[in-house]
Short mmCIF file of C-alpha atoms and ligand atoms in Angstrom, two decimals:
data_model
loop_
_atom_site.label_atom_id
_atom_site.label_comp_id
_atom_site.label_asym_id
_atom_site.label_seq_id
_atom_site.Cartn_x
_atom_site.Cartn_y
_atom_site.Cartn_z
CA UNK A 8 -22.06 -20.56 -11.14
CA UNK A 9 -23.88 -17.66 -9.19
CA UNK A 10 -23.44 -13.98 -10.37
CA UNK A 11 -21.80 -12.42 -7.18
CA UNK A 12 -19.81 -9.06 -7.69
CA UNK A 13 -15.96 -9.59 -6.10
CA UNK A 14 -15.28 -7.19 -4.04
CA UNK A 15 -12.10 -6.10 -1.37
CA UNK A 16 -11.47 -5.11 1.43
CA UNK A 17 -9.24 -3.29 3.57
CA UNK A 18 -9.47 -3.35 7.22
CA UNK A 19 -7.57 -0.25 8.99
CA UNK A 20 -6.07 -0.75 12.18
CA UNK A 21 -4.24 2.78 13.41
CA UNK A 22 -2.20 1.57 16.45
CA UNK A 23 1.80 1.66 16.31
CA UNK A 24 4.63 1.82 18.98
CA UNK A 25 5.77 4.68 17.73
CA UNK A 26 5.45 7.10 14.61
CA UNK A 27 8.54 6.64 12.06
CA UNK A 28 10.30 9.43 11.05
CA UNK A 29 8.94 9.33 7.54
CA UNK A 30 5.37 8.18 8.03
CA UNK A 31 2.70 9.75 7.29
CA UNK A 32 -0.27 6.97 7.39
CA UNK A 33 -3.06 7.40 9.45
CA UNK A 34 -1.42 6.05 12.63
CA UNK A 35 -0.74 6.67 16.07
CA UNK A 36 0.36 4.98 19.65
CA UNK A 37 -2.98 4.48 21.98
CA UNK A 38 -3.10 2.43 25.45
CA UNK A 39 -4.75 -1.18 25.83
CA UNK A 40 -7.61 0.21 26.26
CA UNK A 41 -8.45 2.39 23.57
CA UNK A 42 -7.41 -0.35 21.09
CA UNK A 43 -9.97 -3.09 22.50
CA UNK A 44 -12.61 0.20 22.33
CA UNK A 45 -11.63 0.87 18.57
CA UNK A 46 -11.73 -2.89 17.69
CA UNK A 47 -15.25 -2.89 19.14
CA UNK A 48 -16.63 0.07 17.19
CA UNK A 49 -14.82 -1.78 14.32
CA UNK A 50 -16.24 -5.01 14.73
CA UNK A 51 -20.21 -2.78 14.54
CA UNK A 52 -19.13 -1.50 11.75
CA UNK A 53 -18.17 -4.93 10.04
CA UNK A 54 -21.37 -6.14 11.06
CA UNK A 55 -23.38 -3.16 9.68
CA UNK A 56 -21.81 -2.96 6.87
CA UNK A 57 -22.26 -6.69 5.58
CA UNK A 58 -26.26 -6.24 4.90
CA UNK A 59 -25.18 -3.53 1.86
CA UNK A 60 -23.23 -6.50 0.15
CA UNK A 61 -25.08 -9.21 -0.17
CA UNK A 62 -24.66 -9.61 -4.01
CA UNK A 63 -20.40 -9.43 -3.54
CA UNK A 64 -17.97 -12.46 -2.79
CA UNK A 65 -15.22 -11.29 -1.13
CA UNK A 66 -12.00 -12.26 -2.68
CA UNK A 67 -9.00 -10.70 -0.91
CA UNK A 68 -8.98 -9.11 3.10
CA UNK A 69 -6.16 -7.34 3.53
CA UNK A 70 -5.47 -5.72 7.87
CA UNK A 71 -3.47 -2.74 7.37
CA UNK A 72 -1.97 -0.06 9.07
CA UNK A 73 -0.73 1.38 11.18
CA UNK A 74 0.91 -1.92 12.42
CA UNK A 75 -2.29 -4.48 13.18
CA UNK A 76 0.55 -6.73 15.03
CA UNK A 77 0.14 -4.16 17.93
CA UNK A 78 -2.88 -5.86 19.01
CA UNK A 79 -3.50 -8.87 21.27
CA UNK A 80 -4.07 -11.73 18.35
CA UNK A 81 -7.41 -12.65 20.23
CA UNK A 82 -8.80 -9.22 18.55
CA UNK A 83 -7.83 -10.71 15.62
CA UNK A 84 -9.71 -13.82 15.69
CA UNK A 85 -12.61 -11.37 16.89
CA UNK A 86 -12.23 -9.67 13.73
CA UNK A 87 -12.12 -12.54 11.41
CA UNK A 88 -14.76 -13.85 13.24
CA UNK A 89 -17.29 -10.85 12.53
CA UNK A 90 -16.31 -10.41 8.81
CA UNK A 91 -17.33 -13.77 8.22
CA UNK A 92 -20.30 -13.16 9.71
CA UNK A 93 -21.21 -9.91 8.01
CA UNK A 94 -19.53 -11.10 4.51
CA UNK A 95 -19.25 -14.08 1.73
CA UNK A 96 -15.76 -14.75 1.73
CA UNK A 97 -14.46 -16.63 -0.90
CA UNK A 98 -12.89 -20.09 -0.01
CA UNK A 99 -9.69 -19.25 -1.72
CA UNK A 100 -9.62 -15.70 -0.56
CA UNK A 101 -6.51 -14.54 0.02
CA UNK A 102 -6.36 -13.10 3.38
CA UNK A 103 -3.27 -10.79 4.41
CA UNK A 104 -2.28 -9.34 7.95
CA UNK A 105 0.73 -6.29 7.97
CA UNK A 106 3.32 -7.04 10.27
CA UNK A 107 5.96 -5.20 12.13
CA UNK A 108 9.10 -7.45 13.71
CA UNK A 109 8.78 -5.58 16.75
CA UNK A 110 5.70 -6.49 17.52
CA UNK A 111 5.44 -10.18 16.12
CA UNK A 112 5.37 -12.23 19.01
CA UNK A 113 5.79 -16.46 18.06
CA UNK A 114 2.65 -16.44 20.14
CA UNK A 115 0.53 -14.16 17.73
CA UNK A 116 1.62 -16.54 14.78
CA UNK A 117 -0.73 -19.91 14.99
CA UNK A 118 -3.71 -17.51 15.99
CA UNK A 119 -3.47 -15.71 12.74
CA UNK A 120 -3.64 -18.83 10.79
CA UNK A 121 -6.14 -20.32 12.90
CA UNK A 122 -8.61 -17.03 12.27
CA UNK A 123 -7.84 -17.82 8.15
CA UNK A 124 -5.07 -15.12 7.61
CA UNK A 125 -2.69 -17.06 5.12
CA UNK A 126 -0.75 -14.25 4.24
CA UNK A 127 2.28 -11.85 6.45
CA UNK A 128 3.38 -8.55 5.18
CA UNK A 129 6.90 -7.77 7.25
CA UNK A 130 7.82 -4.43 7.36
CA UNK A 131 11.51 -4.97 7.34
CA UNK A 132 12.97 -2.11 5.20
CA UNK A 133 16.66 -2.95 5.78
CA UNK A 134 18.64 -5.17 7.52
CA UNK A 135 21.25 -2.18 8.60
CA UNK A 136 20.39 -1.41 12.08
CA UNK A 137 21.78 1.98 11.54
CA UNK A 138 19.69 2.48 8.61
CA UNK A 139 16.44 1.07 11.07
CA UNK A 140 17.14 3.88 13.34
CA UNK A 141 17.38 6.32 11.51
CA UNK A 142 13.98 5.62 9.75
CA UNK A 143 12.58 5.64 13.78
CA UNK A 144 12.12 1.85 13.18
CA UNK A 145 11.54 0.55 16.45
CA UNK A 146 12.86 -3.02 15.85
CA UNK A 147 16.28 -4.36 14.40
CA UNK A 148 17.72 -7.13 12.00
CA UNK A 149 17.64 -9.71 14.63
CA UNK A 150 14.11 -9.41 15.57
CA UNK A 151 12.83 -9.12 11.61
CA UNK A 152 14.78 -13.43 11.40
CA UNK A 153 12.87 -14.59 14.55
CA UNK A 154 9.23 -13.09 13.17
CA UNK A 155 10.41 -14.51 10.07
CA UNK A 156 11.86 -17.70 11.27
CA UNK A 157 8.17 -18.05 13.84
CA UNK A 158 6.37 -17.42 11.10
CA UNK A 159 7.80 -20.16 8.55
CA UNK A 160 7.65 -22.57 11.47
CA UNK A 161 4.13 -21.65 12.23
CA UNK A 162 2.98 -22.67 8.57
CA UNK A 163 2.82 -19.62 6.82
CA UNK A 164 3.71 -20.15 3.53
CA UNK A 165 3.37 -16.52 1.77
CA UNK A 166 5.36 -13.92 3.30
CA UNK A 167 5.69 -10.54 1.93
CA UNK A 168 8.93 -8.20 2.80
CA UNK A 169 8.85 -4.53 2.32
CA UNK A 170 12.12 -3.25 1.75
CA UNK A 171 13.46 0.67 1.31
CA UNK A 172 15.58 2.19 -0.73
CA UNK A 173 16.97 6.04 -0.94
CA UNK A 174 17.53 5.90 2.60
CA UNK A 175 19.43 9.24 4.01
CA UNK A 176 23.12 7.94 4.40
CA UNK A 177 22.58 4.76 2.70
CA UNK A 178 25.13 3.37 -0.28
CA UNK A 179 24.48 0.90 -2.67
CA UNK A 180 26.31 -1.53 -1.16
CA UNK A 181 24.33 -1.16 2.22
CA UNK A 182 21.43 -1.65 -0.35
CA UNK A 183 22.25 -4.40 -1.74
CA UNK A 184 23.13 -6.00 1.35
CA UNK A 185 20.01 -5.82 2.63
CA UNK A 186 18.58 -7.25 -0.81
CA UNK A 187 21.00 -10.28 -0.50
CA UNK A 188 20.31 -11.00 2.61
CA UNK A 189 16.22 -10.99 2.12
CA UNK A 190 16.73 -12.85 -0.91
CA UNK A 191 18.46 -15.86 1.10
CA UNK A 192 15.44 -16.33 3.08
CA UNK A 193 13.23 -16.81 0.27
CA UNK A 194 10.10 -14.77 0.99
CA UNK A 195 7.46 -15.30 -1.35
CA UNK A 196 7.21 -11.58 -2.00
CA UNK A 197 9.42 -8.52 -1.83
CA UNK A 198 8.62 -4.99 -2.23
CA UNK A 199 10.74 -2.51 -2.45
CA UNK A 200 9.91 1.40 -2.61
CA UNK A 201 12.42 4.47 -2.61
CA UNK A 202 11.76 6.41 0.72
CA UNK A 203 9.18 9.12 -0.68
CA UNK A 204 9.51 12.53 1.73
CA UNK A 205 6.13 13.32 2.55
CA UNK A 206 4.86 16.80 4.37
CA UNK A 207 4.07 16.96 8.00
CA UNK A 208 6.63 13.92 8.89
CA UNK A 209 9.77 14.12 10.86
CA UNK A 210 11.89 13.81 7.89
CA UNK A 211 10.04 15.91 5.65
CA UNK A 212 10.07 19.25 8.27
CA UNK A 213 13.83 18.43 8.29
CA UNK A 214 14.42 17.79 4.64
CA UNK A 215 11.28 19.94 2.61
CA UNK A 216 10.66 22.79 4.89
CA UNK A 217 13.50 23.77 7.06
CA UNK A 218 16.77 22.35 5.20
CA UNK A 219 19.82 20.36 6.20
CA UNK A 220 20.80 22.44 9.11
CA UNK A 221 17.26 22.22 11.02
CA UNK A 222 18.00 19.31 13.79
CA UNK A 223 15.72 19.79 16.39
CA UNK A 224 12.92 17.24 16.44
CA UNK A 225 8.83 17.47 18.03
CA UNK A 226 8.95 15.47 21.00
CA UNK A 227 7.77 12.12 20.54
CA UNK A 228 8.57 11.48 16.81
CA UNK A 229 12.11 10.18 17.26
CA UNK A 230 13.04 6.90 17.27
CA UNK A 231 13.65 6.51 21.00
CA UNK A 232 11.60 6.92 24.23
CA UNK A 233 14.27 8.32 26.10
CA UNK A 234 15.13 11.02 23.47
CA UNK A 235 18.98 9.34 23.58
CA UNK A 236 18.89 9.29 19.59
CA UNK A 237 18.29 12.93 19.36
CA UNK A 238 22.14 14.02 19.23
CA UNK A 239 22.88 11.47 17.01
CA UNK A 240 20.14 12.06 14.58
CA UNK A 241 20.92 15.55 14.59
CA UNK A 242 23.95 14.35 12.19
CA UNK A 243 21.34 13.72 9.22
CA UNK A 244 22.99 12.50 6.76
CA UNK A 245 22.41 13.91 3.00
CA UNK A 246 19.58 12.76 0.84
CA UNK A 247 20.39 10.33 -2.11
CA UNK A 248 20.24 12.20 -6.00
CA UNK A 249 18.49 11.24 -8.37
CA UNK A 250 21.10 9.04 -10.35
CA UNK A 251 21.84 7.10 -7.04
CA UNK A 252 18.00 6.33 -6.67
CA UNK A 253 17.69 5.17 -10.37
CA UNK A 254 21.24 2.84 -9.52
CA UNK A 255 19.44 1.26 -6.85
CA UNK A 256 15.95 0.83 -8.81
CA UNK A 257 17.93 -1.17 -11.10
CA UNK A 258 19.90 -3.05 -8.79
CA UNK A 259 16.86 -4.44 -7.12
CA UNK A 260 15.40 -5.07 -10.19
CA UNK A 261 18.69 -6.86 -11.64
CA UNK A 262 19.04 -8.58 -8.23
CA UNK A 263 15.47 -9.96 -7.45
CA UNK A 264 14.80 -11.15 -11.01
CA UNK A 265 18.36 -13.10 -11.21
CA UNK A 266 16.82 -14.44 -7.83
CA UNK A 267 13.65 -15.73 -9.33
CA UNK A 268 11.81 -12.99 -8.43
CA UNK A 269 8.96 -11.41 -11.29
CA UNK A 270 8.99 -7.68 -11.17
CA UNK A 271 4.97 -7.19 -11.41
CA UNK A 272 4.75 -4.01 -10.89
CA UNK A 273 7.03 -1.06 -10.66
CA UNK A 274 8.08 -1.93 -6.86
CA UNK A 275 6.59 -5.42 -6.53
CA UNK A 276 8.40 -8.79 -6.95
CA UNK A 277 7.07 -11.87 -6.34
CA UNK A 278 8.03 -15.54 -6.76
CA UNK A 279 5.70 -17.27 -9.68
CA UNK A 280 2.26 -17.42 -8.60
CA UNK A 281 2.58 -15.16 -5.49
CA UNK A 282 1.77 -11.75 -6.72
CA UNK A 283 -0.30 -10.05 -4.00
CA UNK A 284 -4.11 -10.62 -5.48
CA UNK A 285 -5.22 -7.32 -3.70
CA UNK A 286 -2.87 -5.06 -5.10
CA UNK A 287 -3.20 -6.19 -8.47
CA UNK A 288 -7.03 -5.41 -8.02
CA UNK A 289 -6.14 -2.33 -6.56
CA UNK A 290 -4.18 -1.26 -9.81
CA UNK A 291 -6.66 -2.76 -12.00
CA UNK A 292 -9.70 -0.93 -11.05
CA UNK A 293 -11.73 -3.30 -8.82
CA UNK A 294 -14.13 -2.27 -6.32
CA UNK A 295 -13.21 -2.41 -3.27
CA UNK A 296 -14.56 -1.21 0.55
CA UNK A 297 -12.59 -0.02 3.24
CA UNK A 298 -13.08 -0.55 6.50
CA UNK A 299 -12.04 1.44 9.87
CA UNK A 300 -10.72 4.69 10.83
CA UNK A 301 -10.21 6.78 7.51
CA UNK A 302 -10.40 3.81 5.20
CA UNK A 303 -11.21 4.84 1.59
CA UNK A 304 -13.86 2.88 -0.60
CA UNK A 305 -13.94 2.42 -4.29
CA UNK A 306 -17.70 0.91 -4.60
CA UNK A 307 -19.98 1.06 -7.57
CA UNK A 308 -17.83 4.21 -9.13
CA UNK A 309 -18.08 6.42 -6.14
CA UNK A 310 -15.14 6.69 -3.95
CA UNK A 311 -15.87 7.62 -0.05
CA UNK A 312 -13.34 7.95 2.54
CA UNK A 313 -13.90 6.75 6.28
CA UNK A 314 -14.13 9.41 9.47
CA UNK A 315 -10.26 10.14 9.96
CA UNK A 316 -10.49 11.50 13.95
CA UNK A 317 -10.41 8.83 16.21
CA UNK A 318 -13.51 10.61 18.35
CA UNK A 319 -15.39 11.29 16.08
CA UNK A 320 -15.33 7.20 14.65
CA UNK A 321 -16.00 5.83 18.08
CA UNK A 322 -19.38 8.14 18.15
CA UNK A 323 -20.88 6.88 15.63
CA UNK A 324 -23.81 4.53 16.33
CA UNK A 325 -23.96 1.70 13.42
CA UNK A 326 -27.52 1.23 14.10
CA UNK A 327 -28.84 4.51 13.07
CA UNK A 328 -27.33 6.26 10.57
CA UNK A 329 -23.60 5.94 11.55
CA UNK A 330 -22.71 4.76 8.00
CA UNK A 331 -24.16 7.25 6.49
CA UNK A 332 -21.98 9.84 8.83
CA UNK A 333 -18.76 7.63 8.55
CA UNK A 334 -18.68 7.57 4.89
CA UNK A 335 -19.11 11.15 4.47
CA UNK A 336 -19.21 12.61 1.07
CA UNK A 337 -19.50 10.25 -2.07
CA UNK A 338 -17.72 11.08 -4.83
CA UNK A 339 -19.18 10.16 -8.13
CA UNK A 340 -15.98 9.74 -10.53
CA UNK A 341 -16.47 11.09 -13.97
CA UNK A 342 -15.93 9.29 -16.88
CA UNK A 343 -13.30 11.18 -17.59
CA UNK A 344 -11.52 10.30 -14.25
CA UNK A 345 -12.11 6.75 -14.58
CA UNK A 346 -10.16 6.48 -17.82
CA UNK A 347 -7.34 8.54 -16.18
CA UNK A 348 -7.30 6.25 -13.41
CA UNK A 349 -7.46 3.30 -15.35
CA UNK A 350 -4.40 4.44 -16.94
CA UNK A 351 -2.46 5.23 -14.02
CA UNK A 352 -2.46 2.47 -11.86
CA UNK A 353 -2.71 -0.06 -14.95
CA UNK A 354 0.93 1.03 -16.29
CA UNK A 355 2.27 0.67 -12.82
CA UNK A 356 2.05 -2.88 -13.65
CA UNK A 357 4.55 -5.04 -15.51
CA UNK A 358 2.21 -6.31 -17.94
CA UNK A 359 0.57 -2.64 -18.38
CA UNK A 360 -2.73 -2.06 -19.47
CA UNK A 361 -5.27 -4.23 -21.39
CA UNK A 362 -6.85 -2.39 -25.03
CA UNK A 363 -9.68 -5.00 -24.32
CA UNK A 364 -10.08 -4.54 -20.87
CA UNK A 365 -10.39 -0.64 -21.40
CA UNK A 366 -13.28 -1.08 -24.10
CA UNK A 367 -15.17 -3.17 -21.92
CA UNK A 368 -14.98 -1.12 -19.16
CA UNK A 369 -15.61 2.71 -21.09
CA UNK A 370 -17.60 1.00 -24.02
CA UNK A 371 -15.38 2.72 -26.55
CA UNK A 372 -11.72 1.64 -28.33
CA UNK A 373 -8.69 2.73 -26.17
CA UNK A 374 -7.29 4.40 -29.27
CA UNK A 375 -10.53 6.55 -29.96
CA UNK A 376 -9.28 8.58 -26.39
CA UNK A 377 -5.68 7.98 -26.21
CA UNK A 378 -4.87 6.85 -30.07
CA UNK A 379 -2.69 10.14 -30.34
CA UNK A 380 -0.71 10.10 -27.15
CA UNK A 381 -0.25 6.10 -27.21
CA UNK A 382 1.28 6.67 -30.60
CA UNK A 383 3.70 9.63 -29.79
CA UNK A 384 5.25 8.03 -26.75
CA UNK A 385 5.33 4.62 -28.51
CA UNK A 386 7.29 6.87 -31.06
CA UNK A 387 9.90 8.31 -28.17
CA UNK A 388 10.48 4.49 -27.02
CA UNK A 389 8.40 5.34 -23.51
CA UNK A 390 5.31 2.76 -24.31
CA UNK A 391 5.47 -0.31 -25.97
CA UNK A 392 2.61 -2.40 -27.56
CA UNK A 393 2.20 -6.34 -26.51
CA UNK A 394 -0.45 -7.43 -28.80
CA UNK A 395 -3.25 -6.36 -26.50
CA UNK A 396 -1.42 -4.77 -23.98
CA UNK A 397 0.55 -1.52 -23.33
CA UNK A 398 3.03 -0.94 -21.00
CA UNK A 399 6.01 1.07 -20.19
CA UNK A 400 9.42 0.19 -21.06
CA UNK A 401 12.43 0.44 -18.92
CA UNK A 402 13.00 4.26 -20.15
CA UNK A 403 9.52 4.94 -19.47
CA UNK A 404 9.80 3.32 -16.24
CA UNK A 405 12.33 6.06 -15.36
CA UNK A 406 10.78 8.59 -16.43
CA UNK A 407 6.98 7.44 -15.61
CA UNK A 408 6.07 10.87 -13.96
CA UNK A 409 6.19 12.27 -17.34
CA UNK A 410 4.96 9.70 -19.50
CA UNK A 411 1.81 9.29 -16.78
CA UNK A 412 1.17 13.03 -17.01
CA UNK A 413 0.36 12.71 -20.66
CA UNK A 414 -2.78 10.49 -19.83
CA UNK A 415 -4.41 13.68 -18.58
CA UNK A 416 -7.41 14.16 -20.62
CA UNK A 417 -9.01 17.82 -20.98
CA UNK A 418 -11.87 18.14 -18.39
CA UNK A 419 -12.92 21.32 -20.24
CA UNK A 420 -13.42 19.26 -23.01
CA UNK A 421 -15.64 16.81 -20.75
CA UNK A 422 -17.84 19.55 -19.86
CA UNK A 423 -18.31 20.87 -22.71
CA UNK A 424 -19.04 17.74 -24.53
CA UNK A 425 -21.59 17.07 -21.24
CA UNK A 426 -23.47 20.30 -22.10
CA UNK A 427 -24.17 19.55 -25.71
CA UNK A 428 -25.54 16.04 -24.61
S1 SF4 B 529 5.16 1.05 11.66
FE1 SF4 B 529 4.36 1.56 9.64
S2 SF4 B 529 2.42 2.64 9.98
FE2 SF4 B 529 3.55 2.60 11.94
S3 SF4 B 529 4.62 4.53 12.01
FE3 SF4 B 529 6.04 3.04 11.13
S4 SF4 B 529 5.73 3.15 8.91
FE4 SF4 B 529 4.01 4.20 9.89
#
């Protein structure tokens, strides 16, 4: 048994067709070229970055995006071919590749497996193709079964689905349409996320900043080359309440468990023994290093975040001091922000978090920081105690904005605590 340190990663790959109206990743549409030129400065930085982790075993790769599918699959096999190079990847890693259906070519499929990928992340979201364009999805029902379909023929046997609710327009029945009909092809995996309006997208200049009767649209972002959507989009339909959202929540919930489905996490389901490995160590505070344009680290307590402009990345030289320049400024996490953290992400999961896990990470009993707050909110019926473990119930669930606020510790307190040390 050697001593190595498991560590993830996340590989960025910022290509797409076309921006969705409600995106706001770090994504864009570039030519041919430009993406074989961005794969190549990736691929340096792969291979610079190995030498620095030498004592970790890599346990879980996950290719985001942006929508890695964009790419000729040969640049994936490059890819896989240089982090095995540069890193010590874990036989039973599990090794996952984001997917969009209108990009996912039958062809792309065997070369995946061949390079070790062994798990698909489809980004279906619904399986209304009114719904699909009017999130500026650039692919419909149809094409989501033959990716699906190519991809269960081609051997994959962990798919992952994302679905969304809260959809402008859509009812519950559209909802849980699209849930039934996901369900009946069996996917490993299913997450499903309420439509979250975020600044600076198409959808949130039309339903944060300008209101309902703002319809004109930047050129580019709608779902359509030709621009034909534009009068039809300019009928937005309302956003869902509150009380619709929560109907939903539940339905999926109801729906996916009755399936066989484990709800793992707030908006993950998965069928026993497929939860997605990265996530989890996402949520449960392991280290992990990002890779690619604007990819954010988590390494040895200090998070770092990747250059974000695409000119900027494809400057820097690998063999000097380009890491140094990519990574920017570190930021050293205070105690204090660990435990918050910890807290956080660990009661988005099902289970919630671990007393022990907490002492052995902070040194100190998860009562002697929280004891007063874990007992008040146990009181209200938000938390409840599972032997070792704490998690939200259902109510707390609902109302997890709240009941996560209250894991806020003072920082004045931290400092002042600092100075008399
Ligand atoms: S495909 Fe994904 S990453 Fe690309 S624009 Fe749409 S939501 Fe964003």
């Amino acid at each position: 048994m050697d001593h190595k340190k498991s560590l993830e990663l996340y590989i960025h790959i910022p290509f797409c067709v076309q921006k969705c109206l409600y995106c706001d990743f770090l994504s864009f549409e570039a030519e041919k070229q430009l993406q074989v030129e961005y794969m190549d400065q990736l691929r340096s930085e792969i291979l610079s970055s190995g030498p620095w982790y030498e004592d970790c075993r890599v346990e879980t790769i996950f290719i985001g995006g942006g929508t890695p599918s964009v790419l000729d699959p040969e640049q994936i096999t490059l890819l896989m071919q240089a982090v095995n190079k540069s890193f010590l990847v874990a036989e039973d890693a599990e090794i996952t590749i984001e997917a969009n259906p209108g990009t996912l070519l039958a062809r792309k499929l065997p070369v995946y497996l061949a390079a070790g990928i062994n798990r698909l992340s489809l980004g279906l979201q619904s399986t209304n193709n009114e719904e699909l364009k009017r999130l500026g999805r650039i692919h419909t029902f149809e094409d989501f079964l033959k990716g699906f379909q190519s991809a269960r023929m081609a051997g994959f046997t962990n798919i992952n689905v994302d679905l969304m609710s809260a959809i402008p327009g859509q009812s519950l029945e559209s909802w849980k349409s699209t849930l039934k009909k996901v369900i009946m092809l069996k996917p490993e995996h299913i997450s499903a996320y309420s439509l979250i309006l975020e600044e600076g997208t198409a959808f949130g200049r039309h339903y944060l900043e300008k209101g309902k009767e703002q319809t004109s649209f930047p050129k580019g972002e709608v779902g359509s080359e030709d621009g034909a959507d534009l009068d039809e989009l300019s009928q937005w339909p309302e956003l869902l309440d509150e009380e619709e959202e929560r109907q939903m929540y539940y339905l999926a919930r109801n729906l996916l468990e009755e399936a066989g489905y484990h709800s793992y996490e707030i908006s993950n389901y998965a069928r026993s023994g497929f939860a997605c490995r990265h996530n989890i160590g996402y949520w449960t505070g392991k280290e992990y290093l990002g890779l690619g344009l604007g990819a954010s680290s988590y390494v040895n307590g200090r998070r770092f975040c990747n250059e974000s402009k695409l000119d900027a990345y494809q400057k820097l030289d690998f063999s000097l001091d380009g890491l140094e320049q990519l990574h920017g400024e570190l930021h050293v996490q205070s105690r204090r922000e660990q435990m918050e953290e910890f807290m956080f992400l660990g009661l988005r999961m099902t289970e919630g978090v671990s007393a022990a896990a907490f002492t052995r990470e902070f040194g100190v009993h998860i009562d002697s920081i929280y004891g007063e707050v874990l007992r008040r909110l146990e009181k209200e019926g938000l938390l409840v105690r599972n032997g070792r473990h704490i998690a939200l119930t259902q109510w707390g669930i609902d109302v997890s904005n709240y009941v996560l606020s209250e894991f806020l510790l003072d920082a004045g307190a931290e400092e002042r605590k600092d100075k008399e040390e």
